[in-house]
Every structure is written in C-alpha cells, then in structure tokens.
Amino acid sequence: MAAQFFTNIGKLGLGLAIAGGVVNTALYNVDGGHRAVIFDRFSGVKNYVVGEGTHFLIPWVQKPIIYDIRAKPRNVPVITGSKDLQNVNITLRILFRPVADNLPKIYTTLGLDYDERVLPSITNEILKAVVAQFDASEMITQREVVSQKVCEELTDRAAQFGLILDDISITHLSFGKEFTHAVELKQVAQQEAERARFLVEKAEQQKRAAVISAEGDTEAASLLAKSFGSAGEGLVELRRLEAAEDIAYQLSRSRNVIYLPPGQQTLLSLPQ
C-alpha cells in the first residue's frame, strides 16, 4: 500500500516537472527597447511584432527573434573622388534604428545583421555621388551644404530598407598629400603677399608723415620770419617772459633755493 502511494507521488512529481518544463519553454521575455518577431516552423515568419513583456509561444514549433530597436551609432569610412579629381577620405557617423513595424520584412530579407548588410553599401553609394558634385576646396568652404545633401539623400535611401537615421555627421574629412601640400603652399604665398602689402602701406604712411612734417616746418619757419620782420620786439618780449616763468618754476621746485637773492640776475632784470 505504501509502495503504491510513493509510486503515485513519484509519477505526479514527474508529471509536474514535465509540465513545468513545457510551461517554461512556452514563455519568453522581451526586454525594454526590444521587439520580437515570431518564426513558425509551419507557416514561416509571422506578420506581426511582439512588444515588451512576457509572452507565450508554442514550444518546438515557434521561436522568437529579438531585435534591439534603440538607436545605435556606426562609423562608415569612405575613400572617393571630388569633382576636380582629388582623393577625399571621409567618415560618417550614423545614428540608426529599425522601424519596429518593418521587423518581419527586415528579418525575412536582411536577417539580424541588417546594419552590416545595408549601411556600408548605401553610405558608399551616396557619398560618392554627393562628393563628385563639389571641388576639393568647396568641400572645405561649403561643408555644411555637403553634410545637408548627404543627410537628405542617405535618409531617403535608408528608408527603403526600413531604417531610420536619427543623426548623420561628418566626423573626418581629409585629402591626398598632393592637395594638402598645394594648400599649404597657397597659404604661405598669401601670408607673404599680406606681409609685402603691409610693408608697402607702412612705407607709404611714413612717406606721407615726412611730407606733412616738412610742410609743417616750412610753414612754421615762414610764420617766424614774418613775425621777426613785422613785430620782432613783441616776439622777443614774449620769449623772455616765457623763459622767466620757466626759471621761476624750476627754482620753486628746487630744495636748495628758498628765495631769490636780491642781486640774482634773471631774465626779468635784463635791460630792455
């Protein structure tokens, strides 16, 4: 009797373990920022997307494929040619994510590594087409225009594969050695030309200053000659008073002279 009881308990436990295993395999979780696509062995990929949370499926018949739909960065380097046949090394930083509703189609046509299959090829295509429209110098002076054009065309191209590009930026832009050397030589020549122009302008200003100074001296000499010729006594008297004022001021500031001796001869006591 007891043996029969324990046998029944054992069968019950085994049944519960099997049922627990079946239930466990029938459950799956979709974490935050992720979505799931269901693959059915009989009907193929289901045409719907499973959201976050815990869900049921048919064990051994269905399988969940989890996608991360959060934005992810990717750097894509490209070597191409400009309009004037200069080599351009350019790198794009792309922030991308898949369209959640398009995940069944993305899994069917591209698989889990959809970014590896799509982004390098379309980025290479768009960059070559856009860069070929600009000269090397325009790539530098009109970088914002180039970036905007790349962003618009690459966004439209990626949308055809069910991808959203949240941000596109040019993180690196360089040219071949020949072009870089030519730019350096041009900059040196421009600096030398600016220096030569500065020296010419400086010499011109010095020349003008010398002419103006000479004209001023000539006019001053002419005025003095007229003064001496017409009113010489008045000019001499003015100069005598100015000299006397200066002597008095200097003596008043001297520590060794407190007053002027009565017999001290100054310009004020000179005969008229």
PDB file of C-alpha atoms in Angstrom:
ATOM      1  CA  MET A   1       0.000   0.000   0.000  1.00  0.00           C
ATOM      2  CA  ALA A   2       2.776   2.403   0.971  1.00  0.00           C
ATOM      3  CA  ALA A   3       4.800   1.417  -2.096  1.00  0.00           C
ATOM      4  CA  GLN A   4       1.816   2.208  -4.320  1.00  0.00           C
ATOM      5  CA  PHE A   5       1.459   5.608  -2.635  1.00  0.00           C
ATOM      6  CA  PHE A   6       5.082   6.556  -3.198  1.00  0.00           C
ATOM      7  CA  THR A   7       4.846   5.345  -6.794  1.00  0.00           C
ATOM      8  CA  ASN A   8       1.880   7.635  -7.392  1.00  0.00           C
ATOM      9  CA  ILE A   9       3.725  10.542  -5.758  1.00  0.00           C
ATOM     10  CA  GLY A  10       6.705   9.912  -7.986  1.00  0.00           C
ATOM     11  CA  LYS A  11       4.564   9.895 -11.121  1.00  0.00           C
ATOM     12  CA  LEU A  12       2.840  13.078 -10.006  1.00  0.00           C
ATOM     13  CA  GLY A  13       6.182  14.781  -9.395  1.00  0.00           C
ATOM     14  CA  LEU A  14       7.479  13.667 -12.753  1.00  0.00           C
ATOM     15  CA  GLY A  15       4.325  14.933 -14.424  1.00  0.00           C
ATOM     16  CA  LEU A  16       4.631  18.292 -12.672  1.00  0.00           C
ATOM     17  CA  ALA A  17       8.302  18.559 -13.694  1.00  0.00           C
ATOM     18  CA  ILE A  18       7.447  17.823 -17.304  1.00  0.00           C
ATOM     19  CA  ALA A  19       4.554  20.304 -17.194  1.00  0.00           C
ATOM     20  CA  GLY A  20       6.843  22.930 -15.619  1.00  0.00           C
ATOM     21  CA  GLY A  21       9.449  22.365 -18.304  1.00  0.00           C
ATOM     22  CA  VAL A  22       6.813  22.714 -21.012  1.00  0.00           C
ATOM     23  CA  VAL A  23       5.456  25.909 -19.468  1.00  0.00           C
ATOM     24  CA  ASN A  24       8.975  27.289 -19.096  1.00  0.00           C
ATOM     25  CA  THR A  25       9.779  26.658 -22.755  1.00  0.00           C
ATOM     26  CA  ALA A  26       6.466  28.246 -23.724  1.00  0.00           C
ATOM     27  CA  LEU A  27       7.404  31.568 -22.101  1.00  0.00           C
ATOM     28  CA  TYR A  28       9.819  34.197 -23.371  1.00  0.00           C
ATOM     29  CA  ASN A  29      10.663  37.774 -22.367  1.00  0.00           C
ATOM     30  CA  VAL A  30      11.082  40.901 -24.477  1.00  0.00           C
ATOM     31  CA  ASP A  31      13.169  43.500 -22.655  1.00  0.00           C
ATOM     32  CA  GLY A  32      12.700  47.260 -22.805  1.00  0.00           C
ATOM     33  CA  GLY A  33      13.834  48.825 -26.065  1.00  0.00           C
ATOM     34  CA  HIS A  34      13.458  45.490 -27.892  1.00  0.00           C
ATOM     35  CA  ARG A  35      10.872  43.824 -30.108  1.00  0.00           C
ATOM     36  CA  ALA A  36      10.318  40.199 -31.127  1.00  0.00           C
ATOM     37  CA  VAL A  37       9.499  38.519 -34.411  1.00  0.00           C
ATOM     38  CA  ILE A  38       7.979  35.022 -34.278  1.00  0.00           C
ATOM     39  CA  PHE A  39       9.220  32.310 -36.616  1.00  0.00           C
ATOM     40  CA  ASP A  40       6.823  29.384 -37.059  1.00  0.00           C
ATOM     41  CA  ARG A  41       8.164  26.113 -38.435  1.00  0.00           C
ATOM     42  CA  PHE A  42       4.960  25.514 -40.401  1.00  0.00           C
ATOM     43  CA  SER A  43       3.872  28.998 -41.540  1.00  0.00           C
ATOM     44  CA  GLY A  44       7.173  30.904 -41.518  1.00  0.00           C
ATOM     45  CA  VAL A  45       7.688  34.405 -40.118  1.00  0.00           C
ATOM     46  CA  LYS A  46       4.567  35.849 -38.525  1.00  0.00           C
ATOM     47  CA  ASN A  47       3.470  39.190 -39.921  1.00  0.00           C
ATOM     48  CA  TYR A  48       3.296  40.979 -36.564  1.00  0.00           C
ATOM     49  CA  VAL A  49       5.685  42.347 -33.957  1.00  0.00           C
ATOM     50  CA  VAL A  50       5.633  41.398 -30.270  1.00  0.00           C
ATOM     51  CA  GLY A  51       6.180  44.200 -27.775  1.00  0.00           C
ATOM     52  CA  GLU A  52       7.882  44.303 -24.375  1.00  0.00           C
ATOM     53  CA  GLY A  53       6.955  41.880 -21.585  1.00  0.00           C
ATOM     54  CA  THR A  54       6.472  38.125 -21.072  1.00  0.00           C
ATOM     55  CA  HIS A  55       4.673  36.183 -23.817  1.00  0.00           C
ATOM     56  CA  PHE A  56       3.632  32.625 -24.759  1.00  0.00           C
ATOM     57  CA  LEU A  57       4.559  30.578 -27.804  1.00  0.00           C
ATOM     58  CA  ILE A  58       4.194  27.003 -28.983  1.00  0.00           C
ATOM     59  CA  PRO A  59       7.281  25.046 -27.844  1.00  0.00           C
ATOM     60  CA  TRP A  60       9.411  23.424 -30.584  1.00  0.00           C
ATOM     61  CA  VAL A  61       7.148  24.978 -33.202  1.00  0.00           C
ATOM     62  CA  GLN A  62       7.670  28.709 -32.727  1.00  0.00           C
ATOM     63  CA  LYS A  63      10.857  30.648 -31.974  1.00  0.00           C
ATOM     64  CA  PRO A  64      11.224  34.344 -31.010  1.00  0.00           C
ATOM     65  CA  ILE A  65      13.805  36.514 -32.792  1.00  0.00           C
ATOM     66  CA  ILE A  66      14.677  39.525 -30.614  1.00  0.00           C
ATOM     67  CA  TYR A  67      15.618  42.884 -32.176  1.00  0.00           C
ATOM     68  CA  ASP A  68      17.100  45.908 -30.438  1.00  0.00           C
ATOM     69  CA  ILE A  69      15.179  48.944 -31.743  1.00  0.00           C
ATOM     70  CA  ARG A  70      17.187  51.542 -29.795  1.00  0.00           C
ATOM     71  CA  ALA A  71      19.364  53.963 -31.746  1.00  0.00           C
ATOM     72  CA  LYS A  72      22.916  52.692 -32.296  1.00  0.00           C
ATOM     73  CA  PRO A  73      25.964  54.517 -33.711  1.00  0.00           C
ATOM     74  CA  ARG A  74      28.095  53.323 -36.596  1.00  0.00           C
ATOM     75  CA  ASN A  75      31.135  54.870 -38.310  1.00  0.00           C
ATOM     76  CA  VAL A  76      31.437  54.325 -42.056  1.00  0.00           C
ATOM     77  CA  PRO A  77      34.742  55.388 -43.730  1.00  0.00           C
ATOM     78  CA  VAL A  78      34.750  56.030 -47.478  1.00  0.00           C
ATOM     79  CA  ILE A  79      37.503  56.975 -49.943  1.00  0.00           C
ATOM     80  CA  THR A  80      36.161  58.742 -53.026  1.00  0.00           C
ATOM     81  CA  GLY A  81      36.997  61.454 -55.567  1.00  0.00           C
ATOM     82  CA  SER A  82      35.937  65.086 -55.811  1.00  0.00           C
ATOM     83  CA  LYS A  83      34.802  66.991 -58.889  1.00  0.00           C
ATOM     84  CA  ASP A  84      38.387  68.114 -59.591  1.00  0.00           C
ATOM     85  CA  LEU A  85      39.659  64.512 -59.221  1.00  0.00           C
ATOM     86  CA  GLN A  86      41.158  64.912 -55.734  1.00  0.00           C
ATOM     87  CA  ASN A  87      41.168  61.943 -53.334  1.00  0.00           C
ATOM     88  CA  VAL A  88      38.852  62.540 -50.379  1.00  0.00           C
ATOM     89  CA  ASN A  89      38.905  60.494 -47.172  1.00  0.00           C
ATOM     90  CA  ILE A  90      35.593  60.998 -45.422  1.00  0.00           C
ATOM     91  CA  THR A  91      33.983  59.277 -42.430  1.00  0.00           C
ATOM     92  CA  LEU A  92      30.299  59.440 -41.494  1.00  0.00           C
ATOM     93  CA  ARG A  93      28.918  58.780 -38.031  1.00  0.00           C
ATOM     94  CA  ILE A  94      25.386  57.425 -38.383  1.00  0.00           C
ATOM     95  CA  LEU A  95      22.870  57.017 -35.563  1.00  0.00           C
ATOM     96  CA  PHE A  96      20.316  54.454 -36.809  1.00  0.00           C
ATOM     97  CA  ARG A  97      17.479  52.198 -35.684  1.00  0.00           C
ATOM     98  CA  PRO A  98      14.999  49.899 -37.438  1.00  0.00           C
ATOM     99  CA  VAL A  99      11.334  50.706 -37.956  1.00  0.00           C
ATOM    100  CA  ALA A 100       9.551  48.415 -35.485  1.00  0.00           C
ATOM    101  CA  ASP A 101       6.625  47.612 -37.774  1.00  0.00           C
ATOM    102  CA  ASN A 102       9.031  46.535 -40.536  1.00  0.00           C
ATOM    103  CA  LEU A 103      10.913  43.964 -38.438  1.00  0.00           C
ATOM    104  CA  PRO A 104       9.245  40.884 -40.044  1.00  0.00           C
ATOM    105  CA  LYS A 105      10.265  42.130 -43.505  1.00  0.00           C
ATOM    106  CA  ILE A 106      13.761  43.070 -42.257  1.00  0.00           C
ATOM    107  CA  TYR A 107      14.259  39.592 -40.781  1.00  0.00           C
ATOM    108  CA  THR A 108      12.992  37.912 -43.963  1.00  0.00           C
ATOM    109  CA  THR A 109      15.123  39.957 -46.385  1.00  0.00           C
ATOM    110  CA  LEU A 110      18.176  41.038 -44.353  1.00  0.00           C
ATOM    111  CA  GLY A 111      18.393  38.989 -41.155  1.00  0.00           C
ATOM    112  CA  LEU A 112      19.698  40.056 -37.763  1.00  0.00           C
ATOM    113  CA  ASP A 113      22.823  41.785 -39.122  1.00  0.00           C
ATOM    114  CA  TYR A 114      20.793  44.149 -41.306  1.00  0.00           C
ATOM    115  CA  ASP A 115      23.022  47.138 -40.494  1.00  0.00           C
ATOM    116  CA  GLU A 116      26.127  45.326 -41.721  1.00  0.00           C
ATOM    117  CA  ARG A 117      24.387  44.444 -44.968  1.00  0.00           C
ATOM    118  CA  VAL A 118      22.840  47.855 -45.684  1.00  0.00           C
ATOM    119  CA  LEU A 119      24.688  50.822 -44.151  1.00  0.00           C
ATOM    120  CA  PRO A 120      28.191  50.410 -45.688  1.00  0.00           C
ATOM    121  CA  SER A 121      26.834  49.934 -49.218  1.00  0.00           C
ATOM    122  CA  ILE A 122      24.300  52.784 -49.265  1.00  0.00           C
ATOM    123  CA  THR A 123      26.684  55.157 -47.460  1.00  0.00           C
ATOM    124  CA  ASN A 124      29.396  54.433 -50.010  1.00  0.00           C
ATOM    125  CA  GLU A 125      26.922  54.989 -52.837  1.00  0.00           C
ATOM    126  CA  ILE A 126      25.548  58.301 -51.531  1.00  0.00           C
ATOM    127  CA  LEU A 127      28.917  59.755 -50.548  1.00  0.00           C
ATOM    128  CA  LYS A 128      30.467  59.027 -53.935  1.00  0.00           C
ATOM    129  CA  ALA A 129      27.507  60.658 -55.687  1.00  0.00           C
ATOM    130  CA  VAL A 130      27.477  63.776 -53.494  1.00  0.00           C
ATOM    131  CA  VAL A 131      31.243  64.378 -53.212  1.00  0.00           C
ATOM    132  CA  ALA A 132      31.591  64.149 -57.009  1.00  0.00           C
ATOM    133  CA  GLN A 133      29.450  67.314 -57.264  1.00  0.00           C
ATOM    134  CA  PHE A 134      31.956  69.509 -55.360  1.00  0.00           C
ATOM    135  CA  ASP A 135      35.563  70.584 -55.825  1.00  0.00           C
ATOM    136  CA  ALA A 136      38.042  69.847 -53.041  1.00  0.00           C
ATOM    137  CA  SER A 137      38.085  73.492 -51.959  1.00  0.00           C
ATOM    138  CA  GLU A 138      34.269  73.578 -51.904  1.00  0.00           C
ATOM    139  CA  MET A 139      34.271  70.531 -49.628  1.00  0.00           C
ATOM    140  CA  ILE A 140      36.020  72.733 -47.053  1.00  0.00           C
ATOM    141  CA  THR A 141      34.242  76.049 -47.553  1.00  0.00           C
ATOM    142  CA  GLN A 142      30.777  74.506 -48.090  1.00  0.00           C
ATOM    143  CA  ARG A 143      30.978  71.651 -45.610  1.00  0.00           C
ATOM    144  CA  GLU A 144      27.542  72.417 -44.177  1.00  0.00           C
ATOM    145  CA  VAL A 145      25.954  72.204 -47.635  1.00  0.00           C
ATOM    146  CA  VAL A 146      27.704  68.893 -48.324  1.00  0.00           C
ATOM    147  CA  SER A 147      26.586  67.479 -44.968  1.00  0.00           C
ATOM    148  CA  GLN A 148      22.980  68.553 -45.535  1.00  0.00           C
ATOM    149  CA  LYS A 149      22.879  66.992 -49.004  1.00  0.00           C
ATOM    150  CA  VAL A 150      24.357  63.715 -47.734  1.00  0.00           C
ATOM    151  CA  CYS A 151      21.872  63.652 -44.848  1.00  0.00           C
ATOM    152  CA  GLU A 152      18.829  64.129 -47.088  1.00  0.00           C
ATOM    153  CA  GLU A 153      19.798  61.562 -49.715  1.00  0.00           C
ATOM    154  CA  LEU A 154      21.059  58.950 -47.236  1.00  0.00           C
ATOM    155  CA  THR A 155      17.913  59.248 -45.107  1.00  0.00           C
ATOM    156  CA  ASP A 156      15.702  58.626 -48.144  1.00  0.00           C
ATOM    157  CA  ARG A 157      17.859  55.691 -49.250  1.00  0.00           C
ATOM    158  CA  ALA A 158      17.823  54.043 -45.805  1.00  0.00           C
ATOM    159  CA  ALA A 159      14.038  54.384 -45.541  1.00  0.00           C
ATOM    160  CA  GLN A 160      13.733  51.964 -48.463  1.00  0.00           C
ATOM    161  CA  PHE A 161      15.220  49.250 -46.206  1.00  0.00           C
ATOM    162  CA  GLY A 162      13.081  50.095 -43.169  1.00  0.00           C
ATOM    163  CA  LEU A 163      15.777  52.050 -41.311  1.00  0.00           C
ATOM    164  CA  ILE A 164      15.518  55.394 -39.529  1.00  0.00           C
ATOM    165  CA  LEU A 165      18.627  57.617 -39.412  1.00  0.00           C
ATOM    166  CA  ASP A 166      18.339  59.910 -36.393  1.00  0.00           C
ATOM    167  CA  ASP A 167      21.633  61.709 -36.972  1.00  0.00           C
ATOM    168  CA  ILE A 168      24.293  61.914 -39.696  1.00  0.00           C
ATOM    169  CA  SER A 169      27.513  63.856 -39.207  1.00  0.00           C
ATOM    170  CA  ILE A 170      30.870  64.146 -40.966  1.00  0.00           C
ATOM    171  CA  THR A 171      33.478  63.316 -38.332  1.00  0.00           C
ATOM    172  CA  HIS A 172      36.550  63.165 -40.566  1.00  0.00           C
ATOM    173  CA  LEU A 173      37.470  64.885 -43.827  1.00  0.00           C
ATOM    174  CA  SER A 174      40.945  64.872 -45.369  1.00  0.00           C
ATOM    175  CA  PHE A 175      42.542  64.987 -48.805  1.00  0.00           C
ATOM    176  CA  GLY A 176      45.507  63.462 -50.603  1.00  0.00           C
ATOM    177  CA  LYS A 177      49.093  64.537 -49.929  1.00  0.00           C
ATOM    178  CA  GLU A 178      49.384  66.490 -53.195  1.00  0.00           C
ATOM    179  CA  PHE A 179      46.319  68.625 -52.479  1.00  0.00           C
ATOM    180  CA  THR A 180      47.308  69.190 -48.846  1.00  0.00           C
ATOM    181  CA  HIS A 181      50.786  70.316 -49.929  1.00  0.00           C
ATOM    182  CA  ALA A 182      49.296  72.656 -52.531  1.00  0.00           C
ATOM    183  CA  VAL A 183      47.019  74.206 -49.907  1.00  0.00           C
ATOM    184  CA  GLU A 184      49.972  74.773 -47.579  1.00  0.00           C
ATOM    185  CA  LEU A 185      51.968  76.473 -50.363  1.00  0.00           C
ATOM    186  CA  LYS A 186      48.981  78.674 -51.194  1.00  0.00           C
ATOM    187  CA  GLN A 187      48.615  79.715 -47.567  1.00  0.00           C
ATOM    188  CA  VAL A 188      52.323  80.588 -47.326  1.00  0.00           C
ATOM    189  CA  ALA A 189      52.103  82.642 -50.529  1.00  0.00           C
ATOM    190  CA  GLN A 190      49.054  84.508 -49.221  1.00  0.00           C
ATOM    191  CA  GLN A 191      50.821  85.272 -45.932  1.00  0.00           C
ATOM    192  CA  GLU A 192      53.879  86.599 -47.779  1.00  0.00           C
ATOM    193  CA  ALA A 193      51.668  88.726 -50.014  1.00  0.00           C
ATOM    194  CA  GLU A 194      49.904  90.165 -46.960  1.00  0.00           C
ATOM    195  CA  ARG A 195      53.266  90.954 -45.346  1.00  0.00           C
ATOM    196  CA  ALA A 196      54.542  92.663 -48.510  1.00  0.00           C
ATOM    197  CA  ARG A 197      51.367  94.732 -48.734  1.00  0.00           C
ATOM    198  CA  PHE A 198      51.761  95.727 -45.089  1.00  0.00           C
ATOM    199  CA  LEU A 199      55.337  96.868 -45.692  1.00  0.00           C
ATOM    200  CA  VAL A 200      54.259  98.930 -48.716  1.00  0.00           C
ATOM    201  CA  GLU A 201      51.451 100.567 -46.760  1.00  0.00           C
ATOM    202  CA  LYS A 202      53.811 101.270 -43.853  1.00  0.00           C
ATOM    203  CA  ALA A 203      56.367 102.919 -46.178  1.00  0.00           C
ATOM    204  CA  GLU A 204      53.597 104.965 -47.785  1.00  0.00           C
ATOM    205  CA  GLN A 205      52.382 106.167 -44.388  1.00  0.00           C
ATOM    206  CA  GLN A 206      55.939 107.081 -43.337  1.00  0.00           C
ATOM    207  CA  LYS A 207      56.375 108.994 -46.596  1.00  0.00           C
ATOM    208  CA  ARG A 208      53.160 110.923 -46.011  1.00  0.00           C
ATOM    209  CA  ALA A 209      54.184 111.670 -42.428  1.00  0.00           C
ATOM    210  CA  ALA A 210      57.569 113.014 -43.585  1.00  0.00           C
ATOM    211  CA  VAL A 211      55.909 115.243 -46.203  1.00  0.00           C
ATOM    212  CA  ILE A 212      53.412 116.577 -43.681  1.00  0.00           C
ATOM    213  CA  SER A 213      56.203 117.221 -41.140  1.00  0.00           C
ATOM    214  CA  ALA A 214      58.303 119.043 -43.751  1.00  0.00           C
ATOM    215  CA  GLU A 215      55.322 121.144 -44.780  1.00  0.00           C
ATOM    216  CA  GLY A 216      54.701 121.990 -41.137  1.00  0.00           C
ATOM    217  CA  ASP A 217      58.317 123.018 -40.551  1.00  0.00           C
ATOM    218  CA  THR A 218      58.245 125.176 -43.667  1.00  0.00           C
ATOM    219  CA  GLU A 219      55.059 126.902 -42.599  1.00  0.00           C
ATOM    220  CA  ALA A 220      56.415 127.444 -39.074  1.00  0.00           C
ATOM    221  CA  ALA A 221      59.643 128.959 -40.418  1.00  0.00           C
ATOM    222  CA  SER A 222      57.624 131.212 -42.671  1.00  0.00           C
ATOM    223  CA  LEU A 223      55.475 132.422 -39.792  1.00  0.00           C
ATOM    224  CA  LEU A 224      58.550 133.070 -37.619  1.00  0.00           C
ATOM    225  CA  ALA A 225      60.171 135.036 -40.419  1.00  0.00           C
ATOM    226  CA  LYS A 226      57.064 137.161 -40.783  1.00  0.00           C
ATOM    227  CA  SER A 227      56.925 137.703 -37.031  1.00  0.00           C
ATOM    228  CA  PHE A 228      60.560 138.796 -36.851  1.00  0.00           C
ATOM    229  CA  GLY A 229      60.099 141.062 -39.823  1.00  0.00           C
ATOM    230  CA  SER A 230      56.971 142.880 -38.650  1.00  0.00           C
ATOM    231  CA  ALA A 231      56.854 142.630 -34.862  1.00  0.00           C
ATOM    232  CA  GLY A 232      60.257 141.409 -33.750  1.00  0.00           C
ATOM    233  CA  GLU A 233      60.271 143.292 -30.420  1.00  0.00           C
ATOM    234  CA  GLY A 234      56.956 141.776 -29.329  1.00  0.00           C
ATOM    235  CA  LEU A 235      58.118 138.226 -30.121  1.00  0.00           C
ATOM    236  CA  VAL A 236      61.359 138.744 -28.160  1.00  0.00           C
ATOM    237  CA  GLU A 237      59.403 140.067 -25.188  1.00  0.00           C
ATOM    238  CA  LEU A 238      57.086 137.021 -25.309  1.00  0.00           C
ATOM    239  CA  ARG A 239      60.021 134.606 -25.389  1.00  0.00           C
ATOM    240  CA  ARG A 240      61.695 136.496 -22.474  1.00  0.00           C
ATOM    241  CA  LEU A 241      58.561 136.225 -20.316  1.00  0.00           C
ATOM    242  CA  GLU A 242      58.171 132.516 -21.100  1.00  0.00           C
ATOM    243  CA  ALA A 243      61.820 131.842 -20.163  1.00  0.00           C
ATOM    244  CA  ALA A 244      61.472 133.809 -16.935  1.00  0.00           C
ATOM    245  CA  GLU A 245      58.350 131.888 -15.995  1.00  0.00           C
ATOM    246  CA  ASP A 246      60.118 128.591 -16.589  1.00  0.00           C
ATOM    247  CA  ILE A 247      63.154 129.652 -14.465  1.00  0.00           C
ATOM    248  CA  ALA A 248      60.900 130.718 -11.607  1.00  0.00           C
ATOM    249  CA  TYR A 249      59.035 127.438 -11.725  1.00  0.00           C
ATOM    250  CA  GLN A 250      62.262 125.399 -11.670  1.00  0.00           C
ATOM    251  CA  LEU A 251      63.710 127.391  -8.740  1.00  0.00           C
ATOM    252  CA  SER A 252      60.492 126.990  -6.751  1.00  0.00           C
ATOM    253  CA  ARG A 253      60.769 123.206  -7.041  1.00  0.00           C
ATOM    254  CA  SER A 254      64.436 123.123  -6.012  1.00  0.00           C
ATOM    255  CA  ARG A 255      65.244 122.069  -2.417  1.00  0.00           C
ATOM    256  CA  ASN A 256      68.389 124.241  -2.235  1.00  0.00           C
ATOM    257  CA  VAL A 257      66.792 127.570  -3.170  1.00  0.00           C
ATOM    258  CA  ILE A 258      64.201 129.026  -0.801  1.00  0.00           C
ATOM    259  CA  TYR A 259      64.078 132.594  -2.138  1.00  0.00           C
ATOM    260  CA  LEU A 260      65.678 134.617  -4.848  1.00  0.00           C
ATOM    261  CA  PRO A 261      68.587 136.783  -3.651  1.00  0.00           C
ATOM    262  CA  PRO A 262      68.092 140.487  -4.303  1.00  0.00           C
ATOM    263  CA  GLY A 263      71.101 140.669  -6.541  1.00  0.00           C
ATOM    264  CA  GLN A 264      70.259 137.484  -8.512  1.00  0.00           C
ATOM    265  CA  GLN A 265      70.162 138.295 -12.172  1.00  0.00           C
ATOM    266  CA  THR A 266      67.234 136.759 -14.097  1.00  0.00           C
ATOM    267  CA  LEU A 267      65.749 137.434 -17.413  1.00  0.00           C
ATOM    268  CA  LEU A 268      63.256 139.779 -15.764  1.00  0.00           C
ATOM    269  CA  SER A 269      66.074 142.129 -14.689  1.00  0.00           C
ATOM    270  CA  LEU A 270      67.711 142.220 -18.081  1.00  0.00           C
ATOM    271  CA  PRO A 271      67.736 145.590 -19.759  1.00  0.00           C
ATOM    272  CA  GLN A 272      65.025 146.232 -22.246  1.00  0.00           C
TER     273      GLN A 272
END
